[in-house]
PDB file of C-alpha atoms in Angstrom:
ATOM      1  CA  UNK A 292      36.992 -40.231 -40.839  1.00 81.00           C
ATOM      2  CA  UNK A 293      34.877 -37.594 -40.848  1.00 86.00           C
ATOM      3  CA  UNK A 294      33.728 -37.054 -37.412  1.00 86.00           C
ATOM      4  CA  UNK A 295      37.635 -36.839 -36.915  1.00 87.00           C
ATOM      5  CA  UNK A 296      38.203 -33.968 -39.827  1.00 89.00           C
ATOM      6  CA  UNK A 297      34.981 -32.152 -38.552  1.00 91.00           C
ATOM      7  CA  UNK A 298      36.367 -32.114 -35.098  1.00 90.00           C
ATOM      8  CA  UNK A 299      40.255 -31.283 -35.755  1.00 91.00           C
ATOM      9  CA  UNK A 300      39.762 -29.114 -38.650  1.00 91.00           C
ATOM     10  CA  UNK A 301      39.022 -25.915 -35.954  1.00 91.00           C
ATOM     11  CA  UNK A 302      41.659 -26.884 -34.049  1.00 92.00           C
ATOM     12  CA  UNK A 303      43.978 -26.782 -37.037  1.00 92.00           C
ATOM     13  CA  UNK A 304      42.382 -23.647 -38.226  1.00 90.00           C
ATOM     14  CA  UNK A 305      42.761 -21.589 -35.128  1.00 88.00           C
ATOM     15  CA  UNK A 306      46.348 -22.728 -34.758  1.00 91.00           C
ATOM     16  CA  UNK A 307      47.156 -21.271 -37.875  1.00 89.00           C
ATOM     17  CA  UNK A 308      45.045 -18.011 -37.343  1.00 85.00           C
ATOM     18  CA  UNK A 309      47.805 -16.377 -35.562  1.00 83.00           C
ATOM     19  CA  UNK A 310      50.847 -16.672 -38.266  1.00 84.00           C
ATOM     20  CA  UNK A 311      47.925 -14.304 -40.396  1.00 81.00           C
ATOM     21  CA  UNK A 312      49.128 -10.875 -37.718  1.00 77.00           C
ATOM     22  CA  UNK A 313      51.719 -10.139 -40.481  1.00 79.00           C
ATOM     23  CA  UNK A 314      49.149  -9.503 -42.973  1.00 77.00           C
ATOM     24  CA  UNK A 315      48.121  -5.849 -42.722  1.00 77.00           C
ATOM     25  CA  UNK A 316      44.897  -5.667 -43.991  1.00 81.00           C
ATOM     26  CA  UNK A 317      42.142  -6.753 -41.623  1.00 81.00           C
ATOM     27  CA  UNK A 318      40.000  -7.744 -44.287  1.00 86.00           C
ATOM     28  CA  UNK A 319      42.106 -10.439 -45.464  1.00 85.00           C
ATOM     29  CA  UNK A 320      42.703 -11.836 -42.255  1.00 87.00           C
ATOM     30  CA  UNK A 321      38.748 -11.861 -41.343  1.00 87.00           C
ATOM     31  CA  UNK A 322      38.495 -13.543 -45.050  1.00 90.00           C
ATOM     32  CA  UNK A 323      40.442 -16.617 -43.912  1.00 89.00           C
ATOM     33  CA  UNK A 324      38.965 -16.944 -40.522  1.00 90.00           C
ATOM     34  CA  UNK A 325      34.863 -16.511 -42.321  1.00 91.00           C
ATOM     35  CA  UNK A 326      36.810 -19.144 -44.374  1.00 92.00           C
ATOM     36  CA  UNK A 327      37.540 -21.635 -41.863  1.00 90.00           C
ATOM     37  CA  UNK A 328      34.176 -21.138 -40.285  1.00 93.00           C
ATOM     38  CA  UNK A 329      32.669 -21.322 -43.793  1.00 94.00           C
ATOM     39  CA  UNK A 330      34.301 -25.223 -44.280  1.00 93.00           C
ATOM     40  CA  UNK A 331      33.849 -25.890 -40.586  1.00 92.00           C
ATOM     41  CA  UNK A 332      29.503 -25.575 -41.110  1.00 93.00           C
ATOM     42  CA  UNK A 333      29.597 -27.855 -44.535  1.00 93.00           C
ATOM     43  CA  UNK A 334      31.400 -30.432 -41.918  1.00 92.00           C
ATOM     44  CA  UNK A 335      29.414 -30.472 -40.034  1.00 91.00           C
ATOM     45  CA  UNK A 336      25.603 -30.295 -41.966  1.00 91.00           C
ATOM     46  CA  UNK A 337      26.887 -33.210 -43.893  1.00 91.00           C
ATOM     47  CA  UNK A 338      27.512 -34.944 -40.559  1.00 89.00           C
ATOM     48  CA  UNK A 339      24.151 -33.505 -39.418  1.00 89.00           C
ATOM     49  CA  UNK A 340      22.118 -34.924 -42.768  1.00 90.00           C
ATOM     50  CA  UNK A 341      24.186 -37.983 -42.937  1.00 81.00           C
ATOM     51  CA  UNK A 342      23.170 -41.135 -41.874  1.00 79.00           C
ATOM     52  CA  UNK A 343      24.584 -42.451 -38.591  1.00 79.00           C
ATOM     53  CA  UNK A 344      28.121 -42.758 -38.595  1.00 78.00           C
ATOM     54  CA  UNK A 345      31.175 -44.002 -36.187  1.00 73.00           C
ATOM     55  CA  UNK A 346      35.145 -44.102 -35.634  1.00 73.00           C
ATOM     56  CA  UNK A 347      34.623 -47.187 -33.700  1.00 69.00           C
ATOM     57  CA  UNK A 348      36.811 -47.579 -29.968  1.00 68.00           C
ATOM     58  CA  UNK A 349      40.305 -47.307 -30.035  1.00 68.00           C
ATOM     59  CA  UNK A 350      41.613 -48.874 -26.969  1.00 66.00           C
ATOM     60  CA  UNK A 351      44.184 -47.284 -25.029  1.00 63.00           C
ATOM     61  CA  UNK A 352      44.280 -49.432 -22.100  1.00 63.00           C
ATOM     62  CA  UNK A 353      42.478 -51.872 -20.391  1.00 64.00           C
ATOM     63  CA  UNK A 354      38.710 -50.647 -20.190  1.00 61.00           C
ATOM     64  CA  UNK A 355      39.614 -47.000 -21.455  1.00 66.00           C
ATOM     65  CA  UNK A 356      39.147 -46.633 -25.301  1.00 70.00           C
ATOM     66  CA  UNK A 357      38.180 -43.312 -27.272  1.00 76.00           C
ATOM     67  CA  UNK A 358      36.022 -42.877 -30.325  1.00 80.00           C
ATOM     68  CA  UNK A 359      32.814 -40.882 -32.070  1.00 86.00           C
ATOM     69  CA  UNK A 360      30.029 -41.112 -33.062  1.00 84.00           C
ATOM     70  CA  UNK A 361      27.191 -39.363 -34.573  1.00 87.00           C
ATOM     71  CA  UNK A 362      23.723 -40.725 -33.134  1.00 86.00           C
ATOM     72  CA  UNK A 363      20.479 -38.345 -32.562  1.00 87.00           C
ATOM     73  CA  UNK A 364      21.860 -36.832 -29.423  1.00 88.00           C
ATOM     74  CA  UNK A 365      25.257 -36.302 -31.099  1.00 90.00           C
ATOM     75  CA  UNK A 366      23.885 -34.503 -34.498  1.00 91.00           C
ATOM     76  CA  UNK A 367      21.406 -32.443 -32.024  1.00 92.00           C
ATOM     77  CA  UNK A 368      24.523 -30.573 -30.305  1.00 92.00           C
ATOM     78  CA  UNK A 369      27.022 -30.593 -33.488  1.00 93.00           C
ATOM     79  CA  UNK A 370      23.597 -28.615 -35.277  1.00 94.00           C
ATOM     80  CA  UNK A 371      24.187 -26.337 -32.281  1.00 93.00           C
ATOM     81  CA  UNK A 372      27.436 -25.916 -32.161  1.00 94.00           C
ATOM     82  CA  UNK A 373      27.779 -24.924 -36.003  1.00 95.00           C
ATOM     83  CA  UNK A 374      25.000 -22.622 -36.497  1.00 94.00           C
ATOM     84  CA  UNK A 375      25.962 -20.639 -32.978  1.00 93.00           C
ATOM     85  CA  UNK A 376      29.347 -20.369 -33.437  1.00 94.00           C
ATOM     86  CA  UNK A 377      28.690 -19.505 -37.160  1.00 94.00           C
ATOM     87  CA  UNK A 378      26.306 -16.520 -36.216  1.00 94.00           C
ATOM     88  CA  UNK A 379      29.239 -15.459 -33.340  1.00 94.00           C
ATOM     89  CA  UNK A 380      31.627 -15.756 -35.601  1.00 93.00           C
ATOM     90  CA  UNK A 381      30.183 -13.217 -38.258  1.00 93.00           C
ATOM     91  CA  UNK A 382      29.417 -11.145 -35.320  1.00 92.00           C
ATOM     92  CA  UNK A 383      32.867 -10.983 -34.155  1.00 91.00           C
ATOM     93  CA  UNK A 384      34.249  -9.528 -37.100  1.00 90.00           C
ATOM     94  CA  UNK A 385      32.609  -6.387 -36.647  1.00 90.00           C
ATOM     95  CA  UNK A 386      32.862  -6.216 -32.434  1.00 88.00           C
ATOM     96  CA  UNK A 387      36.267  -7.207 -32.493  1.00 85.00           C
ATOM     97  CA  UNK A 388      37.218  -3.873 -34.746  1.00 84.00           C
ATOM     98  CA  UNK A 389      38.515  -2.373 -31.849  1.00 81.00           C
ATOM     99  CA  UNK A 390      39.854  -4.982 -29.415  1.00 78.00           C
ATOM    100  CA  UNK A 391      44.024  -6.124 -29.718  1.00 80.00           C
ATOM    101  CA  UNK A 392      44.874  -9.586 -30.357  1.00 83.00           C
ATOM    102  CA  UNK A 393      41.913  -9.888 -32.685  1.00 85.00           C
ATOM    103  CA  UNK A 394      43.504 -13.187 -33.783  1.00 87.00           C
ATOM    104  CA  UNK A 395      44.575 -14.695 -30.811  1.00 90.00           C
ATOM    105  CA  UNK A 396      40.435 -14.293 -30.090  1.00 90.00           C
ATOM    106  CA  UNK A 397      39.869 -16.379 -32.660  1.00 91.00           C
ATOM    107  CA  UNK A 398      42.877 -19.130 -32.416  1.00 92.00           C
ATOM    108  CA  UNK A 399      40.622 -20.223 -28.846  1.00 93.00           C
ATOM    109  CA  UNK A 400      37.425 -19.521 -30.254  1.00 92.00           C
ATOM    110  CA  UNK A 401      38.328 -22.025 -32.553  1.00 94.00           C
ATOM    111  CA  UNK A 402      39.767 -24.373 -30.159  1.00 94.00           C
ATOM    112  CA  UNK A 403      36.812 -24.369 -28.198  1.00 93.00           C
ATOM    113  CA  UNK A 404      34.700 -25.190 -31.227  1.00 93.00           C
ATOM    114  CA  UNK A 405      36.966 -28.291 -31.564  1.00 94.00           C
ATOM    115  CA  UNK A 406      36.216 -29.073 -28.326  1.00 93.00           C
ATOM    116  CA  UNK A 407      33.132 -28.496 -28.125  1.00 93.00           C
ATOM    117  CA  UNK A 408      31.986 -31.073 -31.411  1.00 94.00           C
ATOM    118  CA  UNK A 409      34.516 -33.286 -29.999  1.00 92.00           C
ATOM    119  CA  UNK A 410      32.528 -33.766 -26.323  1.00 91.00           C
ATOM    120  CA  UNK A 411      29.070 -33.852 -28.662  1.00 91.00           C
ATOM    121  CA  UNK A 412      30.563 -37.115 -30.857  1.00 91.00           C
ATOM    122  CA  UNK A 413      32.595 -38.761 -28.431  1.00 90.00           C
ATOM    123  CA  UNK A 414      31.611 -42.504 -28.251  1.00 87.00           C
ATOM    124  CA  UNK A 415      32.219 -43.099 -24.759  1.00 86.00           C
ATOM    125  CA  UNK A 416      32.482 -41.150 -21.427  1.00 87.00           C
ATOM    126  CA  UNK A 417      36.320 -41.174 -21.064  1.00 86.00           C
ATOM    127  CA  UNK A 418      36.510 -39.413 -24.523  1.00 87.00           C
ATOM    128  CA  UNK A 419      34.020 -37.003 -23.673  1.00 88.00           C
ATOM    129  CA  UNK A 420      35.778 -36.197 -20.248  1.00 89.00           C
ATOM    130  CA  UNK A 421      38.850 -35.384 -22.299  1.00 89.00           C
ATOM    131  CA  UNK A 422      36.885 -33.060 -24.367  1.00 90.00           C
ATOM    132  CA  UNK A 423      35.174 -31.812 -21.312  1.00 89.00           C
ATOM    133  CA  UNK A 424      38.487 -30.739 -20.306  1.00 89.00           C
ATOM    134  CA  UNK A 425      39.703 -29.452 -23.203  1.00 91.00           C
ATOM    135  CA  UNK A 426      36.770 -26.737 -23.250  1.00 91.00           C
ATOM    136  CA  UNK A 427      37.484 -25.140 -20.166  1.00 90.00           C
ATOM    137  CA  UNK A 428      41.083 -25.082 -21.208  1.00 91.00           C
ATOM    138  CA  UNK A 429      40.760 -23.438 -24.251  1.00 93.00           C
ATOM    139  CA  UNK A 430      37.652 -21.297 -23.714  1.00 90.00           C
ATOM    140  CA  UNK A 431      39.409 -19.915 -20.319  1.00 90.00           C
ATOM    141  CA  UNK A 432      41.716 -17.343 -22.778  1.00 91.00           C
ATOM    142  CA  UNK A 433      38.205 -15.766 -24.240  1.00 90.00           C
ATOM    143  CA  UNK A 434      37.002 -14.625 -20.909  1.00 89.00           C
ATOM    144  CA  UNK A 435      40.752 -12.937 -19.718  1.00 87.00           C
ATOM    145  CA  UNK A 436      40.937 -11.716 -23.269  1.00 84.00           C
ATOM    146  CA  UNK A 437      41.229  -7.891 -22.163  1.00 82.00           C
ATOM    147  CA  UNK A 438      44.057  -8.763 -19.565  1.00 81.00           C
ATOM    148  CA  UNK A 439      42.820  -6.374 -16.957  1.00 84.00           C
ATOM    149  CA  UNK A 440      42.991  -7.136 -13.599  1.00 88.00           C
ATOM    150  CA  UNK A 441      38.869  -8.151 -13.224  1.00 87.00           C
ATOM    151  CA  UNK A 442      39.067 -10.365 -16.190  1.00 86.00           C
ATOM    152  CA  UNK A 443      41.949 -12.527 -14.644  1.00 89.00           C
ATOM    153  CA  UNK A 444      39.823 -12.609 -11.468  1.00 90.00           C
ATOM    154  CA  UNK A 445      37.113 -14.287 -13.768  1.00 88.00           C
ATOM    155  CA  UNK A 446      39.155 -16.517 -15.461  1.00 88.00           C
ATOM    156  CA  UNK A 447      40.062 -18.302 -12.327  1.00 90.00           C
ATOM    157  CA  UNK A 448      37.093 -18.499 -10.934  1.00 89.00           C
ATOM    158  CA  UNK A 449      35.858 -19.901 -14.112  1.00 87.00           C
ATOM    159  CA  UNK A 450      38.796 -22.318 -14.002  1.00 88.00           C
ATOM    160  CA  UNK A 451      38.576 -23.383 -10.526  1.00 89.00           C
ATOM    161  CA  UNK A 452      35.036 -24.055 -10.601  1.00 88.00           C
ATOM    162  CA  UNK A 453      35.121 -26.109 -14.124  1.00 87.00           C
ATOM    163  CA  UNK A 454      38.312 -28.347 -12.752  1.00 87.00           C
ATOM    164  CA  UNK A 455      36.614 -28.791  -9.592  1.00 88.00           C
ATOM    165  CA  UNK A 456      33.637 -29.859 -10.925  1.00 87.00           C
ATOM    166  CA  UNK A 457      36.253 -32.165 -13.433  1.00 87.00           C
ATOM    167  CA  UNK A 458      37.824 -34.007 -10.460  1.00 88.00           C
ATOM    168  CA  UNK A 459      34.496 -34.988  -9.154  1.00 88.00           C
ATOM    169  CA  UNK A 460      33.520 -36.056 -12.382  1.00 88.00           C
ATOM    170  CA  UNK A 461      37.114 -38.058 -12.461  1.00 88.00           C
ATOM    171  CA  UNK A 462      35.893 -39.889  -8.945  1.00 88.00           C
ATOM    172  CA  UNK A 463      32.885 -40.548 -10.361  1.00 87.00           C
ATOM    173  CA  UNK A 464      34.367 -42.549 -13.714  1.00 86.00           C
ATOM    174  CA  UNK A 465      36.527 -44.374 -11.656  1.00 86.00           C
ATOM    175  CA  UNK A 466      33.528 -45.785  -9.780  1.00 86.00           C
ATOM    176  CA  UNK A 467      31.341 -46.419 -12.893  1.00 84.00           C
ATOM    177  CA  UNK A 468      34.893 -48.002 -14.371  1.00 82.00           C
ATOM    178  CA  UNK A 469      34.718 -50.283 -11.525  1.00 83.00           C
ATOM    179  CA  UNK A 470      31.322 -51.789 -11.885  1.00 82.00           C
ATOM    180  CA  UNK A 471      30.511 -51.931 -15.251  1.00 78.00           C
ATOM    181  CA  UNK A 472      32.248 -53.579 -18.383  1.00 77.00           C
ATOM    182  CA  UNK A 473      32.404 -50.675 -20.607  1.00 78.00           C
ATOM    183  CA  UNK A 474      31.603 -46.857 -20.293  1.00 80.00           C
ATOM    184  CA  UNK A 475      30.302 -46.598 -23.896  1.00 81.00           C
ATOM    185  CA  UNK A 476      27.118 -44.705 -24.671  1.00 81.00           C
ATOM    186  CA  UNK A 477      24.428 -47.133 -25.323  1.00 81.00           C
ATOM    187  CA  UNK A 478      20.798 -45.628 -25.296  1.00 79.00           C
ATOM    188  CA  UNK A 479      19.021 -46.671 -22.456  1.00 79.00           C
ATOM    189  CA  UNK A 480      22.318 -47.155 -20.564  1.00 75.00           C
ATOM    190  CA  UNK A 481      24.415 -50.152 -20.457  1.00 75.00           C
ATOM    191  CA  UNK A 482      24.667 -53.339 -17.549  1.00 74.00           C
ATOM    192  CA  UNK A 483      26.184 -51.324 -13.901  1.00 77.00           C
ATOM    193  CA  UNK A 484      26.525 -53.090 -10.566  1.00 74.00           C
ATOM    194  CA  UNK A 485      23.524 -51.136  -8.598  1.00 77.00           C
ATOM    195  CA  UNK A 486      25.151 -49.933  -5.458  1.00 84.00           C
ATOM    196  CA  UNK A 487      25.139 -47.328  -2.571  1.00 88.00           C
ATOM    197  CA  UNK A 488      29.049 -46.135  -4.194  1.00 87.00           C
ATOM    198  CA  UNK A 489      27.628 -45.732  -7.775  1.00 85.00           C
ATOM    199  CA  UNK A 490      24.806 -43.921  -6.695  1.00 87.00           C
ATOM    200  CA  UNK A 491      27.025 -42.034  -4.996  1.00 88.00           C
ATOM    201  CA  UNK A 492      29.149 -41.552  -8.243  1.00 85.00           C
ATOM    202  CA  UNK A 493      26.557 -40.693 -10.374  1.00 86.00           C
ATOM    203  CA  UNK A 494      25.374 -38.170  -7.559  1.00 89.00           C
ATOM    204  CA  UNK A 495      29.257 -36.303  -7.807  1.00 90.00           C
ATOM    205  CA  UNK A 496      29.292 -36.276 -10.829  1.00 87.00           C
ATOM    206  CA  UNK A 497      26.082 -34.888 -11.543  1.00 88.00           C
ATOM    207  CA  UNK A 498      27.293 -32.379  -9.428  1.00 88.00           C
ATOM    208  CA  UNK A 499      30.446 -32.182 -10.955  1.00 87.00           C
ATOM    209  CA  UNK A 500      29.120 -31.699 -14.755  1.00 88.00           C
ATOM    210  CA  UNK A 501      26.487 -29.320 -13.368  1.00 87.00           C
ATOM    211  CA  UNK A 502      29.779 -26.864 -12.173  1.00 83.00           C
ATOM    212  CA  UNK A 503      30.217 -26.233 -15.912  1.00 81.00           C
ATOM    213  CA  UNK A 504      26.126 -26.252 -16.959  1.00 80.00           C
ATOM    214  CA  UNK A 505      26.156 -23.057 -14.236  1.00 77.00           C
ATOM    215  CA  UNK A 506      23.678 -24.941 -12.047  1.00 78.00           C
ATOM    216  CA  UNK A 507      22.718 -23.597  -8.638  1.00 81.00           C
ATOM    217  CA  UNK A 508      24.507 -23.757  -6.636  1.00 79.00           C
ATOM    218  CA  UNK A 509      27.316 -24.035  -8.627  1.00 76.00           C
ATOM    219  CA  UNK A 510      26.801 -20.925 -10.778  1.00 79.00           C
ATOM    220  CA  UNK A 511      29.056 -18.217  -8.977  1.00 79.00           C
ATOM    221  CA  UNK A 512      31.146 -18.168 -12.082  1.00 81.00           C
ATOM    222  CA  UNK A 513      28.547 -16.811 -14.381  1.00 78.00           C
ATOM    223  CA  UNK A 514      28.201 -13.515 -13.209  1.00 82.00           C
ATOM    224  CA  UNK A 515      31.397 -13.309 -12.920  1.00 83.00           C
ATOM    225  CA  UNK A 516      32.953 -14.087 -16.068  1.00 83.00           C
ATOM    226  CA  UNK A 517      30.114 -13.244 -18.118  1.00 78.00           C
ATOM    227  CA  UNK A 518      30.567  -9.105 -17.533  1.00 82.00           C
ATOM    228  CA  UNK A 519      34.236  -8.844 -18.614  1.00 84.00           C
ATOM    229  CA  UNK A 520      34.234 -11.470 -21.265  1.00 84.00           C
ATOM    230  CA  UNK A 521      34.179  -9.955 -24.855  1.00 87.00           C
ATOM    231  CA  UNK A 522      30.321 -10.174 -26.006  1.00 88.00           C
ATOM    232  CA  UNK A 523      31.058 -12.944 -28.730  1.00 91.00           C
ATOM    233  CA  UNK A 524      33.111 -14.792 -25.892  1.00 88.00           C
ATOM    234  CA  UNK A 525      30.181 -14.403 -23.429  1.00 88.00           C
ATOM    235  CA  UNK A 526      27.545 -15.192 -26.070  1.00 89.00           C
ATOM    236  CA  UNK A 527      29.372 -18.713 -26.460  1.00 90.00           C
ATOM    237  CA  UNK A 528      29.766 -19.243 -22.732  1.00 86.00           C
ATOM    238  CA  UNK A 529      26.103 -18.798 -22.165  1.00 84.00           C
ATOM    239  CA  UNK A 530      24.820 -20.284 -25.248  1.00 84.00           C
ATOM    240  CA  UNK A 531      26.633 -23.286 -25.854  1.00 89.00           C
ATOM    241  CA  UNK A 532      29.443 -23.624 -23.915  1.00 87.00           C
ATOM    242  CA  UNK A 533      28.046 -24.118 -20.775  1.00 85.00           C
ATOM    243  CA  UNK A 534      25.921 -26.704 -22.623  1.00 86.00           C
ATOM    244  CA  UNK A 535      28.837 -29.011 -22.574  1.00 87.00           C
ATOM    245  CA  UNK A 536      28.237 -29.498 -18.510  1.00 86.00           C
ATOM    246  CA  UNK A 537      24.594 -30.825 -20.006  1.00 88.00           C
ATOM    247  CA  UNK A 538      25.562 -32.765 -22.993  1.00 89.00           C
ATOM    248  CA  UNK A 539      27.894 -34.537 -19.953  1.00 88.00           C
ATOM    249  CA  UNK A 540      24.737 -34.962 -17.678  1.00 88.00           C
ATOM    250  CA  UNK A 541      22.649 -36.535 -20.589  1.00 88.00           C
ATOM    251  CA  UNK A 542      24.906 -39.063 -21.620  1.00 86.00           C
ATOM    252  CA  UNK A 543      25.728 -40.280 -17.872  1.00 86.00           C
ATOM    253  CA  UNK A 544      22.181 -40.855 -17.004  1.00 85.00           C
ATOM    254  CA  UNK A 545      20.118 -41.538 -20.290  1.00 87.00           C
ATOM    255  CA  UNK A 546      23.260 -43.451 -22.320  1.00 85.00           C
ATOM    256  CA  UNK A 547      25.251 -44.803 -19.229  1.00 84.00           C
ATOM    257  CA  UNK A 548      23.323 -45.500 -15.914  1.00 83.00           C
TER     258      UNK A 548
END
């Protein structure tokens, strides 16, 4: 239950950020988003200090389930995730003085926090695909933040590369789906058919994670998105954000293949 609170409570959070615009002072509103941060990091250190815990699968359909869990890997990237969007967070208080929609900043900031933690504990590669998506989605807003006509530019770039890279990575989990009896994480990887299509697959999506990591030659994005994107939004894209591409690449070959 926890690994579910520490991964929805952002979400919830940031959705209610934005009823806060009708309170005039700024000090109050900042209050309840250090607040929410505040909560958010004693989530997560007890999941980081804890001993391992899990949801469990819950099946959707045949050979598709979703669940968390927080092994080594897991509690690595949740540790990461906290203490950088902490620091960001503090630091956007004070840059975000002078830029409009302060909250609506925050509402995706938090989203993608969600996101994020949810993609680090998922239990099983269709759960952290649906995460995976879920971060481009909702860190997409913090790069067009400013509107103008360059940051819109970025934004789709950003957004074509990511969902490209997200259908090949969708091939490629159809293959794996194919030859194996589960797609949970197991270190050391789990019993797949060896074969010329799921080398293939684990080639695309390799390729397709690597869209988001900023890999060459799959990085055009970067330095495009990276310039126009408010400095707390570009410190997450570099720092962790794009991290989620690698999280993906680390449980496909070390926990799957």
């Amino acid at each position: 239950m926890l690994l579910i609170i520490l991964t929805l409570f952002p979400i919830i959070g940031g959705l209610i950020l934005p009823l806060l615009n009708k309170i005039q002072n700024r000090n109050a509103r900042l209050g309840a988003v250090v607040i929410v941060q505040a909560i958010e990091a004693i989530l997560g250190f007890m999941v980081i200090l804890g001993d391992k815990i899990s949801t469990g699968s819950f099946t959707l359909v045949d050979q598709i389930s979703v669940g968390f869990t927080a092994d080594t890997l897991a509690k690595f990237f949740v540790a990461l995730v906290i203490v950088g969007w902490t620091l960001v967070t503090l630091y956007a208080c004070v840059y975000m003085k002078h830029e409009e929609n302060e909250m609506r900043f925050f509402l995706f900031m938090f989203l993608s926090e969600g996101a994020m933690l949810g993609a680090a504990l998922s239990e099983n590669l269709v759960s952290m695909y649906v995460f995976y998506e879920m971060v481009t989605l909702f860190s997409m807003p913090l790069v067009l933040h400013s509107l103008s006509k360059e940051s819109v530019a970025a934004a789709k770039k950003y957004l074509y590369y990511s969902v490209a890279g997200a259908f090949l990575a969708l091939f490629s989990i159809f293959v794996l789906a194919t030859n194996s009896n589960t797609l949970s994480f197991v270190a050391g990887g789990v019993d797949i058919t060896a074969s010329p299509l799921v080398l293939a697959g684990v080639f695309t999506m390799f390729l397709g994670f690597g869209a988001k990591a900023g890999l060459f030659p799959m990085h055009g994005w970067l330095p495009t998105a990276h310039p126009v994107a408010p400095a707390p939004a570009s410190a997450l894209l570099s720092g962790l954000i794009a991290k989620a591409g690698v999280l993906a690449i680390i449980g496909t070959v070390f926990y799957l293949v």
